[in-house]
Coordinates of C-alpha atoms in Angstrom, one line a residue:
M1 CA 24.3 -52.6 13.7
C2 CA 24.3 -49.2 12.0
G3 CA 24.5 -45.5 12.3
I4 CA 21.6 -43.1 11.8
T5 CA 21.4 -39.3 11.3
G6 CA 19.1 -36.7 9.9
W7 CA 17.5 -33.3 9.9
V8 CA 13.9 -32.1 9.9
S9 CA 12.7 -28.6 9.2
W10 CA 9.2 -27.2 9.1
T11 CA 10.3 -23.8 7.7
K12 CA 12.8 -24.5 4.9
S13 CA 13.1 -26.9 2.0
L14 CA 15.6 -29.7 2.5
S15 CA 15.2 -31.4 -0.9
E16 CA 18.4 -29.8 -2.2
Q17 CA 20.5 -30.5 1.0
S18 CA 22.0 -33.7 -0.1
P19 CA 25.7 -32.5 0.4
V20 CA 25.0 -31.7 4.1
L21 CA 23.2 -35.0 4.7
E22 CA 26.0 -37.0 3.1
N23 CA 28.6 -35.2 5.2
M24 CA 26.6 -36.0 8.3
T25 CA 26.2 -39.7 7.3
N26 CA 29.8 -40.2 6.3
T27 CA 31.0 -39.2 9.8
I28 CA 29.6 -42.4 11.1
T29 CA 30.9 -44.7 8.3
H30 CA 32.6 -46.9 11.0
R31 CA 29.1 -47.8 12.4
G32 CA 28.0 -49.1 9.1
P33 CA 30.9 -49.8 6.7
D34 CA 28.8 -52.0 4.3
S35 CA 26.6 -49.3 2.7
I36 CA 25.3 -45.8 2.8
G37 CA 21.7 -44.7 2.3
T38 CA 20.1 -41.2 2.2
W39 CA 16.6 -40.0 1.6
L40 CA 15.4 -36.4 1.2
S41 CA 12.0 -34.7 0.9
E42 CA 10.8 -31.1 1.3
S43 CA 10.9 -31.2 5.1
A44 CA 13.1 -34.2 6.1
A45 CA 16.5 -35.6 5.3
L46 CA 17.4 -39.0 6.7
G47 CA 20.8 -40.8 6.5
H48 CA 21.9 -44.3 7.3
R49 CA 25.2 -46.3 7.4
R50 CA 24.7 -50.0 7.4
L51 CA 26.5 -53.0 9.0
I52 CA 24.8 -56.0 7.4
V53 CA 23.8 -58.6 10.0
I54 CA 20.3 -59.8 8.8
D55 CA 18.9 -59.9 5.3
P56 CA 21.6 -58.3 3.1
E57 CA 19.3 -57.3 0.3
G58 CA 16.0 -56.7 2.1
G59 CA 17.2 -54.5 5.0
K60 CA 18.4 -51.4 3.0
Q61 CA 17.7 -48.1 4.6
P62 CA 16.3 -45.5 5.0
M63 CA 13.2 -47.6 4.4
V64 CA 10.1 -45.9 3.0
Y65 CA 6.5 -46.9 2.9
Y66 CA 4.0 -44.7 0.9
E67 CA 0.4 -44.2 2.0
G68 CA -1.0 -42.4 -0.9
P69 CA 1.3 -39.4 -1.6
Y70 CA 2.7 -39.5 2.0
A71 CA 6.0 -41.1 2.9
I72 CA 6.7 -42.8 6.2
T73 CA 10.5 -43.2 6.4
L74 CA 12.6 -45.1 8.9
S75 CA 16.3 -45.0 9.7
Y76 CA 17.1 -47.5 12.4
N77 CA 20.1 -48.9 14.3
G78 CA 19.9 -52.1 16.3
E79 CA 18.3 -55.5 16.5
I80 CA 14.7 -56.4 17.3
Y81 CA 14.9 -59.8 18.9
N82 CA 11.2 -60.5 18.8
F83 CA 10.8 -59.4 15.2
K84 CA 9.6 -62.8 13.9
E85 CA 6.7 -62.8 16.4
L86 CA 5.8 -59.2 15.6
R87 CA 5.9 -60.1 11.9
E88 CA 3.4 -62.9 12.4
D89 CA 1.1 -60.5 14.3
L90 CA 1.4 -57.9 11.6
I91 CA 0.7 -60.5 8.8
H92 CA -2.4 -61.5 10.7
N93 CA -3.4 -57.9 10.7
G94 CA -3.1 -57.6 7.0
H95 CA 0.4 -56.4 6.4
H96 CA 2.6 -57.7 3.5
F97 CA 6.4 -58.0 3.6
K98 CA 8.9 -57.8 0.9
S99 CA 11.9 -58.9 3.0
S100 CA 12.9 -61.0 6.1
S101 CA 14.5 -58.0 7.8
D102 CA 13.7 -56.7 11.3
T103 CA 13.8 -53.2 9.7
E104 CA 10.7 -53.8 7.7
V105 CA 9.0 -55.3 10.7
L106 CA 9.7 -52.1 12.7
L107 CA 8.4 -49.9 10.0
H108 CA 5.2 -51.9 9.7
A109 CA 4.9 -51.9 13.5
Y110 CA 4.9 -48.1 13.4
L111 CA 2.3 -48.2 10.6
E112 CA 0.1 -50.5 12.7
W113 CA 0.4 -49.1 16.2
G114 CA 2.0 -45.7 15.8
E115 CA 4.2 -44.4 18.6
A116 CA 2.9 -47.3 20.8
C117 CA 4.9 -49.8 18.6
I118 CA 7.9 -49.1 20.8
E119 CA 6.2 -50.8 23.7
R120 CA 6.1 -54.1 21.8
L121 CA 9.8 -54.2 21.0
N122 CA 12.4 -56.4 22.6
G123 CA 15.9 -55.5 21.5
I124 CA 18.6 -53.0 21.4
Y125 CA 17.7 -50.0 19.1
A126 CA 17.7 -46.4 18.3
F127 CA 15.5 -45.2 15.4
A128 CA 14.0 -42.2 13.7
V129 CA 10.6 -42.2 11.9
W130 CA 9.5 -39.3 9.7
D131 CA 5.8 -39.4 9.1
E132 CA 4.7 -37.1 6.3
R133 CA 1.0 -37.7 7.1
I134 CA 1.2 -35.7 10.3
E135 CA 4.6 -34.0 9.7
Q136 CA 6.1 -35.7 12.8
L137 CA 9.5 -37.0 13.7
M138 CA 9.8 -39.7 16.3
L139 CA 13.1 -40.6 17.9
G140 CA 13.0 -43.8 20.0
R141 CA 15.6 -45.6 22.2
D142 CA 15.7 -49.1 23.7
H143 CA 14.8 -49.9 27.3
L144 CA 18.3 -49.7 28.9
G145 CA 20.1 -47.4 26.4
V146 CA 22.3 -49.9 24.6
K147 CA 22.2 -47.9 21.4
P148 CA 23.0 -44.1 21.4
L149 CA 20.9 -41.3 20.0
Y150 CA 21.3 -37.5 20.3
F151 CA 19.3 -34.5 19.1
A152 CA 19.4 -30.7 19.0
N153 CA 16.9 -28.0 18.2
R154 CA 18.4 -25.2 16.1
D155 CA 16.0 -22.4 14.9
N156 CA 13.1 -25.0 15.2
D157 CA 15.1 -27.5 13.0
I158 CA 15.7 -30.9 14.6
I159 CA 19.1 -32.4 13.9
F160 CA 19.9 -35.9 15.3
G161 CA 22.4 -38.6 15.1
S162 CA 23.8 -41.8 16.6
E163 CA 26.9 -39.9 17.5
L164 CA 27.7 -36.3 18.2
K165 CA 30.1 -36.1 15.3
A166 CA 27.2 -36.6 12.9
M167 CA 25.5 -33.5 14.3
F168 CA 28.7 -31.4 14.3
A169 CA 28.8 -32.0 10.5
H170 CA 25.7 -29.9 10.2
P171 CA 26.3 -26.2 9.7
Q172 CA 23.8 -25.2 12.5
V173 CA 25.5 -27.3 15.3
D174 CA 28.8 -26.2 16.9
P175 CA 30.7 -27.9 19.7
V176 CA 30.1 -25.4 22.5
I177 CA 30.4 -26.3 26.2
D178 CA 29.1 -24.3 29.2
K179 CA 29.2 -24.7 33.0
D180 CA 26.9 -27.7 33.0
G181 CA 28.9 -29.4 30.4
L182 CA 32.2 -28.8 32.2
S183 CA 30.6 -30.0 35.4
E184 CA 29.8 -33.2 33.7
I185 CA 33.3 -33.6 32.4
F186 CA 35.1 -32.7 35.7
G187 CA 32.5 -33.4 38.3
L188 CA 31.0 -36.7 37.1
G189 CA 33.8 -38.0 34.8
P190 CA 32.8 -40.5 32.2
I191 CA 29.6 -41.6 34.0
R192 CA 27.3 -38.8 33.0
T193 CA 23.8 -37.7 33.5
P194 CA 21.2 -39.4 31.4
G195 CA 19.7 -37.1 28.8
Q196 CA 22.7 -34.8 29.0
G197 CA 24.5 -34.4 25.7
V198 CA 27.4 -32.5 27.5
F199 CA 27.6 -30.0 24.7
K200 CA 25.4 -26.9 25.0
D201 CA 21.8 -27.4 23.9
I202 CA 22.4 -31.0 22.7
E203 CA 20.3 -33.7 24.4
E204 CA 20.4 -37.4 24.5
V205 CA 17.2 -39.5 24.1
R206 CA 17.0 -41.2 27.5
A207 CA 16.8 -45.0 27.8
G208 CA 13.2 -46.2 27.8
H209 CA 12.0 -43.0 26.2
Y210 CA 10.9 -41.6 22.9
V211 CA 10.5 -38.0 21.7
T212 CA 8.2 -36.7 19.1
F213 CA 8.6 -33.4 17.2
R214 CA 6.0 -31.4 15.3
K215 CA 5.9 -27.8 14.2
E216 CA 4.1 -26.9 17.3
G217 CA 6.7 -28.4 19.7
R218 CA 8.0 -31.6 21.2
K219 CA 6.7 -34.3 23.4
E220 CA 8.7 -36.7 25.5
E221 CA 7.3 -40.0 26.8
Q222 CA 8.8 -42.7 29.0
Y223 CA 7.5 -46.0 27.8
W224 CA 9.4 -48.2 30.2
T225 CA 10.6 -47.9 33.8
L226 CA 11.3 -50.1 36.8
K227 CA 8.4 -50.8 39.0
S228 CA 8.7 -52.0 42.6
H229 CA 6.5 -54.7 44.1
P230 CA 6.9 -57.7 46.4
H231 CA 8.7 -60.6 44.6
P232 CA 6.1 -63.3 44.2
D233 CA 8.3 -66.4 43.6
D234 CA 10.1 -68.8 45.8
L235 CA 13.8 -69.6 45.4
D236 CA 13.5 -72.5 43.1
T237 CA 10.9 -70.7 40.8
T238 CA 13.2 -67.7 40.7
V239 CA 16.2 -69.7 39.6
S240 CA 14.3 -71.5 36.9
T241 CA 12.7 -68.2 35.7
I242 CA 16.2 -66.6 35.4
R243 CA 17.5 -69.6 33.6
S244 CA 14.5 -69.7 31.2
Y245 CA 14.9 -66.0 30.3
L246 CA 18.7 -66.4 29.7
E247 CA 18.2 -69.4 27.5
D248 CA 15.5 -67.7 25.5
T249 CA 17.3 -64.4 25.0
V250 CA 20.7 -66.0 24.1
T251 CA 19.0 -68.2 21.5
A252 CA 17.2 -65.1 20.0
Q253 CA 20.5 -63.1 20.0
L254 CA 22.3 -65.7 18.0
V255 CA 20.2 -65.0 15.0
A256 CA 22.4 -63.4 12.3
D257 CA 23.4 -63.9 8.7
R258 CA 27.1 -63.2 9.6
P259 CA 29.4 -65.1 12.0
V260 CA 28.6 -64.8 15.7
V261 CA 31.2 -65.3 18.5
S262 CA 31.3 -64.8 22.2
M263 CA 33.5 -62.9 24.6
L264 CA 34.9 -65.1 27.4
S265 CA 36.8 -63.8 30.4
G266 CA 36.4 -66.9 32.5
G267 CA 34.1 -65.0 34.9
L268 CA 30.6 -66.2 35.8
D269 CA 28.7 -63.9 33.4
S270 CA 30.5 -64.4 30.1
S271 CA 31.1 -68.1 30.9
G272 CA 27.4 -68.8 31.5
L273 CA 26.4 -67.1 28.3
T274 CA 29.1 -68.9 26.4
A275 CA 27.9 -72.2 27.7
I276 CA 24.3 -71.6 26.6
A277 CA 25.5 -70.3 23.2
G278 CA 27.9 -73.3 22.8
K279 CA 25.0 -75.7 23.5
D280 CA 22.9 -74.0 20.8
F281 CA 25.8 -74.1 18.3
S282 CA 26.5 -77.8 19.0
K283 CA 22.8 -78.7 18.2
E284 CA 23.5 -77.4 14.7
G285 CA 26.8 -79.2 14.5
K286 CA 28.8 -76.0 14.8
K287 CA 31.6 -74.9 17.1
L288 CA 31.4 -71.5 18.9
A289 CA 34.5 -69.2 18.7
T290 CA 35.4 -67.3 21.9
Y291 CA 37.8 -64.5 22.7
S292 CA 39.5 -63.1 25.8
I293 CA 41.9 -60.3 26.4
D294 CA 45.3 -60.4 28.2
F295 CA 48.3 -58.2 28.6
E296 CA 51.9 -58.7 27.9
N297 CA 53.8 -59.7 31.2
N298 CA 50.4 -59.9 32.9
E299 CA 51.3 -63.1 34.8
K300 CA 54.5 -61.5 36.1
D301 CA 53.0 -58.0 36.8
F302 CA 49.6 -59.1 38.3
E303 CA 48.8 -57.9 41.8
K304 CA 45.6 -58.8 43.6
D305 CA 43.5 -55.8 44.6
F306 CA 39.9 -54.8 45.6
L307 CA 38.4 -55.4 42.2
R308 CA 40.7 -58.1 40.7
V309 CA 41.3 -61.3 42.7
D310 CA 43.0 -63.4 40.1
L311 CA 44.0 -63.8 36.5
D312 CA 41.3 -64.4 33.9
E313 CA 43.2 -66.5 31.4
P314 CA 43.4 -69.9 33.2
W315 CA 39.6 -69.6 33.8
A316 CA 38.8 -68.7 30.2
E317 CA 40.8 -71.7 28.9
K318 CA 39.0 -74.0 31.4
V319 CA 35.6 -72.8 30.3
S320 CA 36.6 -73.0 26.6
K321 CA 37.7 -76.6 27.1
H322 CA 34.5 -77.5 29.0
V323 CA 32.1 -75.9 26.5
G324 CA 34.2 -77.0 23.5
T325 CA 34.9 -73.6 21.9
E326 CA 37.6 -72.4 19.6
H327 CA 39.4 -70.0 21.8
K328 CA 41.7 -67.1 21.1
S329 CA 43.4 -64.9 23.6
I330 CA 44.3 -61.4 22.3
V331 CA 47.5 -60.2 24.0
L332 CA 48.1 -56.5 24.1
D333 CA 51.3 -54.6 25.0
A334 CA 51.8 -51.2 26.6
D335 CA 52.8 -49.5 23.4
E336 CA 49.6 -50.6 21.6
L337 CA 47.5 -49.2 24.5
A338 CA 49.3 -45.9 24.6
E339 CA 49.2 -45.4 20.8
N340 CA 45.5 -46.0 20.6
L341 CA 44.5 -44.1 23.8
L342 CA 42.6 -41.4 21.9
V343 CA 40.6 -43.7 19.6
P344 CA 37.8 -44.4 22.0
M345 CA 37.5 -40.6 22.8
R346 CA 37.0 -40.0 19.1
A347 CA 34.5 -42.9 19.0
R348 CA 32.3 -41.4 21.7
D349 CA 33.2 -37.7 21.0
L350 CA 33.8 -37.4 24.8
P351 CA 36.6 -38.3 27.2
G352 CA 36.3 -41.9 28.5
V353 CA 38.1 -44.3 30.8
G354 CA 41.4 -44.7 29.2
E355 CA 43.3 -47.9 28.7
I356 CA 40.3 -50.1 29.8
E357 CA 38.4 -48.6 26.9
T358 CA 41.3 -48.8 24.6
S359 CA 41.9 -52.5 25.3
L360 CA 38.2 -53.2 24.5
Y361 CA 38.6 -51.4 21.1
L362 CA 41.7 -53.4 20.3
L363 CA 40.0 -56.6 21.3
F364 CA 37.0 -55.9 19.0
K365 CA 39.4 -54.9 16.2
E366 CA 40.8 -58.4 16.3
M367 CA 37.5 -60.1 16.7
E368 CA 36.1 -58.2 13.7
K369 CA 38.6 -59.9 11.4
E370 CA 36.7 -63.2 11.8
A371 CA 33.2 -62.3 12.9
T372 CA 30.5 -59.5 12.8
V373 CA 28.6 -60.2 16.0
A374 CA 29.6 -61.1 19.6
L375 CA 27.8 -61.9 22.8
S376 CA 28.9 -60.1 26.0
G377 CA 28.2 -60.5 29.7
E378 CA 27.8 -56.8 30.2
S379 CA 25.2 -55.6 32.8
A380 CA 25.0 -58.8 35.0
D381 CA 26.7 -57.0 37.9
E382 CA 24.2 -54.1 37.7
V383 CA 21.0 -56.2 37.5
F384 CA 22.1 -58.9 39.9
S385 CA 23.6 -56.4 42.4
G386 CA 27.0 -58.0 42.1
Y387 CA 29.3 -55.2 43.0
P388 CA 31.0 -55.0 46.4
W389 CA 29.5 -51.5 46.8
F390 CA 26.1 -53.1 47.6
H391 CA 27.4 -54.4 50.9
Q392 CA 29.6 -51.6 52.3
D393 CA 28.3 -48.9 54.6
E394 CA 30.6 -46.2 53.2
F395 CA 28.9 -46.5 49.8
L396 CA 25.4 -47.2 51.0
E397 CA 25.5 -44.1 53.3
A398 CA 27.0 -41.7 50.7
D399 CA 25.1 -38.7 49.5
I400 CA 26.6 -38.8 46.1
F401 CA 27.0 -41.5 43.5
P402 CA 29.1 -44.3 45.1
W403 CA 31.6 -44.4 42.2
L404 CA 32.4 -40.7 42.8
L405 CA 34.0 -41.6 46.2
N406 CA 36.8 -43.2 44.1
M407 CA 37.2 -40.1 42.0
R408 CA 38.2 -37.6 44.7
G409 CA 41.6 -37.2 43.0
M410 CA 39.9 -35.3 40.1
S411 CA 38.6 -32.4 42.2
S412 CA 42.0 -32.0 43.9
I413 CA 43.8 -31.2 40.6
L414 CA 41.4 -28.6 39.2
S415 CA 42.4 -24.9 39.1
E416 CA 40.9 -22.7 41.9
Q417 CA 39.2 -20.5 39.3
L418 CA 37.4 -23.5 37.8
K419 CA 36.4 -24.8 41.2
E420 CA 34.9 -21.4 42.1
K421 CA 32.9 -21.1 38.8
L422 CA 31.5 -24.7 38.8
D423 CA 30.8 -25.6 42.4
L424 CA 31.2 -29.3 41.6
P425 CA 30.2 -30.7 45.0
S426 CA 26.7 -29.0 44.6
Y427 CA 26.4 -30.2 41.0
Q428 CA 27.2 -33.8 42.1
K429 CA 24.7 -33.7 44.9
E430 CA 22.0 -32.2 42.6
R431 CA 22.4 -34.9 40.0
Y432 CA 22.4 -37.6 42.8
Q433 CA 19.2 -36.2 44.3
E434 CA 17.6 -36.2 40.8
A435 CA 18.3 -39.9 40.6
L436 CA 17.2 -40.5 44.2
D437 CA 13.8 -38.8 43.5
E438 CA 13.2 -41.3 40.6
V439 CA 13.6 -44.5 42.7
P440 CA 10.4 -46.5 42.9
V441 CA 10.1 -47.1 46.6
L442 CA 8.7 -50.4 48.0
E443 CA 6.8 -50.0 51.2
G444 CA 7.7 -52.2 54.1
E445 CA 11.4 -52.7 53.3
S446 CA 14.0 -52.4 56.0
D447 CA 16.3 -49.4 56.0
L448 CA 19.2 -51.6 54.6
Q449 CA 16.9 -53.1 51.9
A450 CA 15.8 -49.6 50.9
K451 CA 19.4 -48.4 50.6
Q452 CA 20.3 -51.4 48.5
R453 CA 17.3 -50.8 46.2
R454 CA 18.5 -47.2 45.8
M455 CA 22.0 -48.4 45.0
S456 CA 20.6 -50.9 42.5
Y457 CA 18.7 -48.0 40.8
M458 CA 21.8 -45.9 40.6
F459 CA 23.7 -48.7 38.9
I460 CA 21.0 -49.6 36.4
T461 CA 20.1 -46.1 35.4
R462 CA 23.4 -44.2 35.7
F463 CA 26.4 -46.6 35.8
L464 CA 25.1 -49.2 33.3
P465 CA 24.4 -46.6 30.5
F466 CA 28.1 -45.7 30.7
M467 CA 29.2 -49.3 30.5
L468 CA 26.9 -49.9 27.5
D469 CA 28.0 -46.8 25.7
R470 CA 31.6 -47.8 26.3
K471 CA 31.0 -51.1 24.7
D472 CA 28.9 -49.8 21.8
R473 CA 31.4 -47.1 20.8
A474 CA 34.5 -49.4 21.1
S475 CA 32.8 -52.1 19.0
M476 CA 31.1 -49.9 16.4
M477 CA 34.4 -48.0 15.8
T478 CA 35.5 -51.2 14.2
G479 CA 32.2 -52.0 12.4
F480 CA 31.5 -54.8 14.9
E481 CA 28.2 -55.5 16.8
V482 CA 28.1 -56.6 20.4
R483 CA 24.9 -58.0 21.9
V484 CA 24.1 -58.0 25.7
P485 CA 21.7 -60.8 26.8
F486 CA 21.7 -59.6 30.4
C487 CA 20.0 -56.4 29.2
D488 CA 16.9 -58.2 28.1
Y489 CA 14.3 -55.8 29.7
R490 CA 12.2 -58.8 30.9
L491 CA 15.0 -60.2 32.9
V492 CA 16.0 -56.7 34.2
E493 CA 12.4 -55.9 35.5
Y494 CA 12.1 -59.4 37.0
L495 CA 15.4 -59.1 38.9
W496 CA 14.6 -55.6 40.1
N497 CA 12.2 -57.0 42.7
V498 CA 14.2 -60.1 43.6
P499 CA 15.4 -59.5 47.2
I500 CA 19.1 -58.9 47.5
E501 CA 19.3 -61.7 50.0
M502 CA 17.9 -64.1 47.4
K503 CA 20.3 -62.7 44.7
N504 CA 23.2 -63.5 47.0
I505 CA 22.0 -66.9 48.1
D506 CA 24.7 -69.3 49.3
G507 CA 26.6 -66.3 50.8
I508 CA 28.2 -65.1 47.6
E509 CA 27.5 -62.3 45.2
K510 CA 25.1 -63.3 42.3
G511 CA 24.5 -66.6 44.1
I512 CA 21.2 -67.0 42.3
L513 CA 22.8 -66.6 38.9
R514 CA 25.4 -69.2 39.9
R515 CA 22.5 -71.6 40.7
A516 CA 20.8 -70.8 37.3
F517 CA 24.0 -71.9 35.5
E518 CA 24.1 -75.2 37.3
G519 CA 24.8 -78.0 34.8
Y520 CA 26.2 -75.5 32.3
L521 CA 29.5 -74.8 34.1
P522 CA 32.1 -76.6 36.3
E523 CA 31.5 -76.0 40.0
D524 CA 34.7 -74.0 40.5
V525 CA 33.9 -71.7 37.7
R526 CA 30.3 -71.2 39.0
Y527 CA 31.7 -70.2 42.4
R528 CA 34.7 -68.2 41.2
K529 CA 34.8 -64.8 43.0
K530 CA 34.1 -61.8 40.9
S531 CA 37.1 -60.2 39.2
A532 CA 36.7 -57.0 37.3
Y533 CA 37.6 -56.3 33.7
P534 CA 41.4 -56.6 33.5
S535 CA 43.8 -53.7 33.4
T536 CA 47.5 -53.6 32.4
K537 CA 49.9 -53.5 35.3
D538 CA 52.9 -52.9 33.0
Q539 CA 54.9 -50.0 34.4
K540 CA 55.8 -49.1 30.8
Y541 CA 52.3 -47.9 30.1
L542 CA 52.3 -45.5 33.1
E543 CA 55.7 -44.2 31.8
R544 CA 54.2 -43.6 28.3
V545 CA 51.2 -41.6 29.6
S546 CA 53.4 -39.7 32.1
Q547 CA 55.7 -38.6 29.3
W548 CA 52.7 -37.6 27.2
M549 CA 51.2 -35.6 30.1
L550 CA 54.5 -33.8 30.7
Q551 CA 54.5 -32.7 27.1
I552 CA 51.0 -31.3 27.5
L553 CA 52.0 -29.4 30.7
D554 CA 55.1 -28.0 29.0
D555 CA 53.1 -26.7 26.0
P556 CA 51.6 -23.3 26.8
T557 CA 49.0 -23.8 24.0
S558 CA 47.5 -26.9 25.6
P559 CA 43.8 -26.1 26.0
I560 CA 43.4 -28.0 29.3
L561 CA 45.9 -25.8 31.2
P562 CA 43.4 -23.2 32.4
F563 CA 41.2 -25.9 34.0
I564 CA 43.9 -27.7 36.1
D565 CA 46.4 -27.0 38.8
V566 CA 49.5 -27.5 36.6
E567 CA 51.9 -28.0 39.5
K568 CA 49.7 -30.6 41.2
V569 CA 49.3 -32.5 38.0
R570 CA 53.1 -32.3 37.3
S571 CA 53.7 -33.7 40.8
I572 CA 51.4 -36.6 40.1
T573 CA 53.0 -37.1 36.7
E574 CA 56.5 -37.2 38.1
G575 CA 55.5 -39.7 40.8
K576 CA 56.0 -37.2 43.6
S577 CA 52.4 -36.9 44.9
E578 CA 51.8 -38.3 48.3
S579 CA 48.1 -38.8 47.7
I580 CA 47.8 -40.0 44.1
H581 CA 50.1 -42.6 42.6
A582 CA 50.4 -45.9 40.7
S583 CA 47.0 -47.1 39.3
S584 CA 45.1 -44.0 40.5
A585 CA 47.6 -41.8 38.7
K586 CA 47.3 -43.9 35.5
G587 CA 43.6 -43.4 35.4
L588 CA 43.8 -39.7 36.1
L589 CA 46.4 -39.1 33.5
D590 CA 44.5 -41.1 30.9
Y591 CA 41.5 -38.9 31.4
L592 CA 43.4 -35.6 31.4
I593 CA 45.2 -36.5 28.2
Q594 CA 41.8 -37.3 26.6
V595 CA 40.2 -34.0 27.8
N596 CA 43.1 -32.0 26.4
A597 CA 42.9 -33.8 23.0
W598 CA 39.1 -33.4 23.0
L599 CA 39.2 -29.7 23.6
K600 CA 41.8 -29.3 20.8
E601 CA 40.6 -31.7 18.1
Y602 CA 36.9 -30.7 18.4
D603 CA 37.9 -27.0 18.6
I604 CA 35.5 -26.6 21.5
K605 CA 34.3 -23.2 22.5
V606 CA 34.0 -22.9 26.3
I607 CA 31.4 -20.5 27.8
L608 CA 31.7 -19.8 31.5

């Protein structure tokens, strides 16, 4: 994986702007610690940081192809899993290649098919192509939004980057936030609106979209979307199709010139992928390495709750033994989590989900010592409708995003002045209605089926991008690549139309996936109930963040103070609140600490 950034201008010369471009590119060194590349012309400046995974010599970027005097230049982040098939097609059409990299295949795909090349890609990617022939910049992003990409228009100059920090290194882009941005931060939390860059006049290329810019203006196209139609296959065919997709995509995603490992929680999703990958490894006489995460005193402190039914570690060890992997459990303590709380915020340039995100970062930091690429079970719950919310009336009947029902504590601690200026309930309902209007309806469904389809759409298009972004930023902060086989768009669009009754065959969530993994996993592992990503129960962590929050409240210069009800937050922090305590308090304090640091470190100007 890599980081990309750049700047295009139709009105000024950029050929002497190397210092600005290098500053932008160096802000994302963590995404590509292996090398830096820059390319400048009269109208365009493209930067690239590279993490070498495939073809160390042949995949250098930005990559340039000349057609006569005109340069077509690519800066690309990601992996194209079907690049070998595309390469064969392109060779058949007369193209010649100097390397074995997927980068060169993408560039030649653009040369052959233009903007339509993006419709032929299967992978995780974000890329920029500057085409001097027509003086056009194209920004493209993968189907589900695994790889990030932002842009801003400043005086008809287009500035873009994998991360917001790359854009803030440009003299024309300042970190300014207005009412909409604050509504995202305090009204939606970390699960934000697709396309919303949060900062004023900064946008995100939406998943499944590309944007082109010329002197005359911009054009945005959606090249992929979910389409509803009756599911044509019977149960056995559906199971075998799912199994076939997963075997195919896991094999494709094991391709790398650097070590590949697998995340293994002992849950259904990561266990099944590990079993498929382990089988592929054994065919080549190799042994797959797997990693899980645990917390100090977790066995002593663990308490069963709505999302976590049992401990992961015994299950991870069982699957490792069954598949034959070399397994490591990374054990974290409360001090490590507290000391690194702000690292994920700095990785995404926005407040996130606290210690759950911090633990991911620390896990990847350990994994990166022995590998460069990992497989992850991310997104299975979204595309297989595996969350409990799909089956509970409270969430199915809600007129806002279902996860916001669990965030009511946030609105209760905001200052009255902020509440009056933002009108967060209206903002939440407007964003929900936007998503609702996008849902591709299927005629003839029952009322319950229609509600479950809407719920599925919310999770795939709103919740999943947050989960993917969380994993991308936490991994890339350590120069480590994570691949997500369940995000193969072919699998996602196939599952979109599988009836939820079939998905939950055998009376259990993701029952059809459990059937697809038959023969790969022990029976008790296949039918283990879902347990969410682990979270520390160590009281010491809550004590650490509580002390931190009290310091913020006692410091009159803390930038968050005008936005919160200080006495309510103090009550929660001191454990005196009757409505918010324990794990809810921990999550809230994590978030507020990040917001305060974000406002301060990024020197954000707030316009209300």
